XYZ file of C-alpha atoms in Angstrom:
394
model
C -12.773 -65.878 6.722
C -15.952 -63.912 7.249
C -14.380 -62.111 10.201
C -11.332 -61.256 8.099
C -13.549 -59.803 5.349
C -15.471 -57.731 7.869
C -12.211 -56.509 9.363
C -10.929 -55.539 5.908
C -14.142 -53.662 5.086
C -13.957 -51.869 8.439
C -10.344 -50.878 7.760
C -11.257 -49.510 4.327
C -14.185 -47.604 5.814
C -11.959 -46.174 8.520
C -9.325 -45.145 5.965
C -11.943 -43.461 3.798
C -13.488 -41.619 6.720
C -10.077 -40.236 7.759
C -9.593 -38.453 4.433
C -9.982 -34.729 4.900
C -12.383 -32.605 2.889
C -11.056 -29.225 4.046
C -7.620 -27.635 4.378
C -5.643 -28.389 7.533
C -2.820 -25.834 7.791
C -1.550 -26.930 11.211
C 1.813 -27.753 9.610
C 3.184 -27.826 6.077
C 2.866 -31.613 6.196
C -0.823 -31.533 7.183
C -1.394 -28.813 4.567
C -0.008 -31.033 1.805
C -1.778 -34.133 3.137
C -5.174 -32.434 3.371
C -4.798 -30.908 -0.109
C -3.915 -34.329 -1.535
C -6.974 -35.836 0.202
C -9.220 -33.113 -1.231
C -7.791 -33.501 -4.744
C -8.153 -37.297 -4.714
C -11.939 -37.008 -4.593
C -12.046 -34.804 -7.717
C -12.142 -35.684 -11.398
C -8.909 -35.240 -13.356
C -10.007 -31.897 -14.826
C -11.151 -30.646 -11.419
C -7.840 -31.707 -9.896
C -5.974 -29.606 -12.456
C -8.191 -26.565 -11.806
C -7.821 -27.063 -8.036
C -4.023 -27.064 -8.387
C -4.216 -23.969 -10.595
C -6.339 -22.238 -7.965
C -3.787 -23.062 -5.265
C -1.017 -21.660 -7.471
C -2.980 -18.446 -8.080
C -3.534 -18.007 -4.331
C 0.084 -18.803 -3.417
C 1.489 -16.456 -6.051
C -0.932 -13.536 -5.919
C -3.124 -13.983 -2.860
C -0.491 -13.672 -0.134
C 2.344 -11.271 0.687
C 5.448 -13.275 1.594
C 9.007 -13.857 0.417
C 10.261 -17.350 -0.402
C 8.443 -20.639 -0.980
C 8.344 -21.654 2.701
C 6.837 -18.359 3.835
C 4.439 -18.332 0.882
C 3.176 -21.813 1.842
C 2.672 -20.728 5.451
C 0.785 -17.627 4.357
C -1.276 -19.702 1.911
C -2.162 -22.137 4.695
C -3.403 -19.278 6.880
C -5.457 -17.936 3.979
C -7.273 -21.188 3.123
C -7.236 -23.028 6.454
C -10.573 -24.798 6.994
C -11.823 -24.086 3.471
C -13.261 -26.761 1.164
C -12.645 -27.126 -2.565
C -15.502 -24.830 -3.752
C -14.372 -22.123 -1.306
C -10.759 -22.362 -2.497
C -11.868 -22.084 -6.134
C -14.101 -19.096 -5.368
C -11.284 -17.333 -3.509
C -8.912 -17.939 -6.430
C -11.494 -16.407 -8.794
C -11.566 -13.269 -6.620
C -7.760 -12.986 -6.503
C -7.434 -13.523 -10.268
C -10.052 -10.863 -11.004
C -8.468 -8.402 -8.564
C -5.051 -8.808 -10.197
C -6.316 -8.743 -13.782
C -5.298 -12.356 -14.456
C -7.081 -14.126 -17.293
C -8.036 -17.199 -15.277
C -11.313 -18.631 -13.992
C -12.096 -21.766 -12.037
C -14.841 -22.660 -14.533
C -12.575 -22.315 -17.609
C -10.587 -25.209 -19.132
C -7.104 -25.886 -17.702
C -4.727 -23.172 -18.875
C -1.645 -23.073 -16.644
C -0.031 -26.408 -17.423
C 0.985 -28.756 -14.617
C 0.851 -26.783 -11.362
C 2.240 -28.143 -8.094
C 2.708 -25.684 -5.235
C 4.795 -28.235 -3.335
C 6.980 -29.210 -6.308
C 10.256 -27.847 -7.658
C 11.017 -25.750 -10.721
C 12.891 -28.433 -12.656
C 11.804 -28.834 -16.243
C 9.518 -31.797 -16.902
C 9.311 -33.793 -20.103
C 6.629 -31.427 -21.278
C 6.829 -28.134 -19.416
C 5.019 -25.096 -20.877
C 6.984 -22.837 -18.509
C 10.310 -23.986 -19.957
C 10.333 -21.147 -22.493
C 13.646 -20.759 -24.295
C 14.409 -17.067 -24.825
C 17.478 -14.870 -25.143
C 16.317 -11.781 -23.281
C 13.391 -9.609 -22.241
C 12.120 -6.441 -23.889
C 9.588 -3.916 -22.587
C 7.021 -2.028 -24.654
C 5.510 1.107 -23.099
C 2.638 3.252 -24.318
C 0.735 6.130 -22.705
C -3.047 5.785 -22.424
C -6.168 7.463 -21.070
C -5.562 10.967 -22.451
C -8.761 12.986 -21.919
C -7.328 16.354 -22.933
C -5.125 16.953 -19.884
C -2.427 14.452 -20.789
C -2.206 10.677 -20.294
C -3.537 9.123 -17.107
C -1.703 5.795 -17.339
C 1.098 3.904 -19.006
C 0.769 0.394 -20.458
C 3.815 -1.786 -19.781
C 4.035 -4.984 -21.851
C 7.071 -7.282 -21.452
C 8.076 -9.616 -24.296
C 10.435 -12.613 -24.282
C 12.634 -12.315 -27.374
C 15.277 -14.304 -29.265
C 18.819 -13.244 -30.193
C 17.454 -11.063 -32.995
C 15.013 -9.287 -30.705
C 11.976 -11.046 -32.159
C 9.214 -12.223 -29.785
C 9.273 -15.933 -28.870
C 6.109 -17.884 -29.720
C 4.683 -19.940 -26.846
C 1.298 -20.775 -25.285
C -0.145 -22.430 -22.202
C 2.520 -21.132 -19.830
C 2.130 -19.527 -16.429
C 5.196 -17.316 -16.123
C 5.210 -15.264 -12.944
C 5.766 -11.663 -14.032
C 6.585 -8.852 -11.601
C 6.559 -5.073 -12.109
C 8.417 -2.788 -9.677
C 8.086 1.004 -9.871
C 10.726 3.393 -8.484
C 11.461 7.108 -8.370
C 14.877 8.421 -7.355
C 15.767 4.941 -6.084
C 12.733 4.605 -3.801
C 10.338 1.735 -4.542
C 6.779 3.006 -4.967
C 4.809 -0.121 -5.880
C 4.960 -3.786 -6.880
C 2.485 -5.721 -9.036
C 2.331 -9.335 -10.260
C 0.632 -11.096 -13.147
C 0.888 -14.272 -15.248
C 2.343 -14.303 -18.756
C 0.587 -17.161 -20.558
C 1.812 -16.291 -24.056
C 3.660 -13.517 -25.840
C 0.428 -11.591 -26.435
C 0.515 -10.747 -22.725
C -1.143 -7.371 -22.172
C 1.164 -6.588 -19.259
C 0.450 -3.958 -16.638
C -1.672 -0.819 -16.779
C 0.052 1.574 -14.377
C -2.350 4.358 -13.447
C -0.655 7.605 -12.489
C -3.364 8.167 -9.876
C -1.875 5.235 -7.938
C 1.421 7.122 -7.512
C 1.766 9.731 -4.771
C 2.911 13.063 -6.220
C 5.129 13.793 -3.221
C 7.127 10.613 -3.936
C 7.831 11.401 -7.609
C 11.104 13.222 -8.286
C 11.341 15.392 -11.438
C 8.099 13.821 -12.779
C 9.966 10.647 -13.743
C 9.789 6.990 -12.744
C 11.940 3.926 -13.297
C 10.462 0.466 -13.854
C 11.878 -3.044 -13.545
C 10.075 -6.086 -14.973
C 11.067 -9.700 -14.273
C 9.682 -12.854 -15.925
C 10.329 -16.236 -14.320
C 10.654 -19.267 -16.601
C 11.585 -22.766 -15.460
C 15.250 -22.351 -16.347
C 15.845 -18.649 -15.833
C 14.432 -15.369 -14.556
C 14.665 -12.579 -17.133
C 14.833 -8.998 -15.904
C 14.872 -5.599 -17.599
C 14.592 -1.988 -16.449
C 13.595 1.276 -18.096
C 14.885 4.480 -16.531
C 13.445 7.993 -16.633
C 9.920 7.373 -17.926
C 7.872 10.569 -17.897
C 4.662 10.787 -15.890
C 1.855 13.317 -16.149
C 2.111 15.394 -12.933
C -1.511 16.534 -13.179
C -2.682 12.897 -13.049
C -0.666 11.903 -9.969
C -2.286 11.259 -6.617
C -2.382 14.394 -4.459
C -3.744 14.164 -0.898
C -6.472 16.484 0.216
C -5.527 19.477 2.312
C -5.919 18.996 6.084
C -9.548 19.122 7.092
C -10.733 21.599 9.669
C -13.013 20.478 12.470
C -16.274 22.236 11.627
C -17.643 21.509 15.095
C -15.167 23.842 16.790
C -16.812 26.755 18.553
C -15.945 30.199 17.211
C -14.141 32.210 19.825
C -13.625 35.883 20.329
C -10.344 36.551 18.518
C -9.428 39.012 21.261
C -9.806 36.409 23.973
C -6.839 34.585 25.419
C -6.902 30.903 24.372
C -6.317 28.517 27.245
C -5.629 25.056 25.798
C -6.941 23.406 28.950
C -10.128 25.462 28.882
C -10.747 26.600 25.272
C -14.436 27.382 25.805
C -14.114 29.118 29.130
C -12.811 32.410 30.391
C -9.382 33.187 31.732
C -9.223 32.065 35.365
C -8.755 34.752 38.001
C -5.249 35.707 38.959
C -3.897 33.796 41.919
C -0.887 34.361 44.097
C 2.073 32.302 42.891
C 5.018 31.303 45.040
C 8.079 32.833 43.317
C 10.109 29.724 44.108
C 7.718 27.528 42.097
C 6.697 30.010 39.388
C 7.282 28.751 35.813
C 10.009 30.286 33.700
C 8.673 33.234 31.735
C 9.055 33.323 27.929
C 11.271 36.103 26.600
C 10.355 35.715 22.915
C 7.277 37.140 21.194
C 4.632 34.411 20.630
C 4.362 35.691 17.031
C 7.889 34.401 16.442
C 6.752 30.852 17.211
C 3.846 31.111 14.759
C 6.090 32.595 12.049
C 8.620 29.800 12.613
C 5.863 27.184 12.427
C 4.454 28.513 9.138
C 7.939 28.898 7.649
C 8.831 25.311 8.590
C 5.618 23.959 7.035
C 6.311 25.965 3.867
C 9.835 24.535 3.542
C 8.549 21.004 4.356
C 10.673 20.935 7.511
C 7.772 19.242 9.262
C 9.888 17.982 12.152
C 10.774 21.555 13.127
C 7.118 22.587 12.750
C 5.982 19.709 14.964
C 8.643 20.524 17.584
C 7.315 24.073 17.871
C 3.903 22.751 18.920
C 2.348 20.949 21.854
C -1.112 20.333 20.448
C -2.778 17.036 21.456
C -5.288 17.281 18.614
C -2.447 16.944 16.083
C -1.459 13.599 17.583
C 1.892 11.990 16.784
C 4.455 13.291 14.303
C 3.346 10.598 11.819
C -0.222 11.895 12.007
C 0.901 15.538 11.866
C 3.100 15.004 8.780
C 0.740 12.607 6.970
C 0.800 13.474 3.228
C -2.910 12.697 2.899
C -4.550 14.106 6.019
C -1.788 16.153 7.674
C 0.520 19.068 6.995
C 2.538 16.874 4.615
C -0.072 17.723 1.958
C 1.072 21.368 1.898
C 3.605 22.511 -0.708
C 3.956 26.190 0.192
C 2.755 28.807 2.694
C 2.764 32.520 1.905
C 2.310 34.585 5.093
C 0.484 37.904 4.781
C 0.037 39.033 8.375
C 0.671 37.792 11.931
C -0.603 39.701 14.985
C -0.785 38.996 18.710
C -4.292 39.301 20.146
C -3.709 38.882 23.816
C -1.112 37.359 26.062
C -0.099 36.791 29.650
C 2.675 34.823 31.309
C 1.192 31.415 30.508
C -0.999 31.638 27.401
C -1.251 33.710 24.237
C -3.454 34.126 21.184
C -2.046 34.919 17.731
C -3.956 35.622 14.515
C -2.398 34.813 11.134
C -3.494 35.408 7.559
C -1.756 33.334 4.879
C -2.163 31.461 1.600
C -1.697 27.673 1.492
C -0.758 25.890 -1.754
C -1.177 22.113 -1.818
C 0.862 19.694 -3.917
C -1.705 19.808 -6.715
C -1.165 23.544 -7.106
C -4.444 24.594 -5.459
C -4.146 27.753 -3.326
C -6.440 28.574 -0.392
C -6.485 31.804 1.659
C -6.813 31.176 5.379
C -7.342 33.170 8.560
C -6.329 31.182 11.604
C -6.054 31.686 15.345
C -3.164 29.970 17.082
C -3.344 29.352 20.814
C 0.022 29.116 22.539
C 1.127 28.088 26.005
C 4.276 28.533 28.042
C 6.305 25.314 28.144
C 9.463 25.747 30.220
C 9.956 29.309 29.040
C 9.114 28.627 25.359
C 5.927 29.391 23.476
C 4.398 26.231 22.018
C 1.364 26.096 19.725
C -1.365 24.308 21.692
C -4.508 24.953 19.630
C -5.377 25.858 16.055
C -8.617 27.163 14.571
C -9.526 28.229 11.044
C -11.712 31.346 11.141
C -14.455 32.088 8.611
């Protein structure tokens, strides 16, 4: 009998010692098992807050589509973390997304279970009975130059259009922003009652080059236990002066000023033109027939018309990198709205390289205009002049 008691105590000790105190995301099964082990050591209130924290992280802390993918992404996010670390991470995510939730506050999201289904329970605060969704919008942040943001507040309403009264829910609410059919941004939040403040959409978060006719469309969806309500508003005005406009391309201030009358050799920009050597006519490169100025004029015209692919194709400049880098709307030529050419002249040229000066005005997408004097270096590529270097002159 004594041996049996000792064996029973040993078995209980072994069982207790096998319980995990940190997340094991090896599989979905181990994820659920480890979370259950961690929750079992907490008080009832702490268990509820722990489950709320997991819901916050699964809903707002990861980027994934569908419950299975969200669970996998959640596992990667919290793998190896203990309860205090999970709660702290949920606090950060809630604060970042403007969600009125804190791990130290009383339970507020009802019964949360990230592994459960969406079927209504006997008492389910998310089972809100509504007829439809309405959206209230209001401009904000006007400092004298027009509004800088728009407040978007969804409301669940009855058949008469009156707001439904409810509390203690955790309704996943999503805002999608479009312009001319192109999605610009997505944001999520939790609607806990019908005093939900909604979303504060700052115009500075929207890229001016993506906005067509200074208008946006919005779609808001609210997910209850029984149904997902969705509503859109089309053609909302935005303040163009408050939109995000990338800075004009920066010039490398470390570039050495060159004699504008010197021929620019892309392979030797700081040196002199190498001495003439005898070239075998059978291997001599094809000579360009066009004026190098024509290539520069074509380049500036293409940038002005936002035909950046044509502008990039007329160059062979390693410092501009790939087309994506060249056309970048923040740091590349994609930030330019218009180019007004004043003068283009050829400095010097030979069969292989040429130097062209250009004076022109550049207007960015915020309406700022800058006068520039630039030297373009060109090289012969299979009988065509290609821009191979670019320098802004003082």
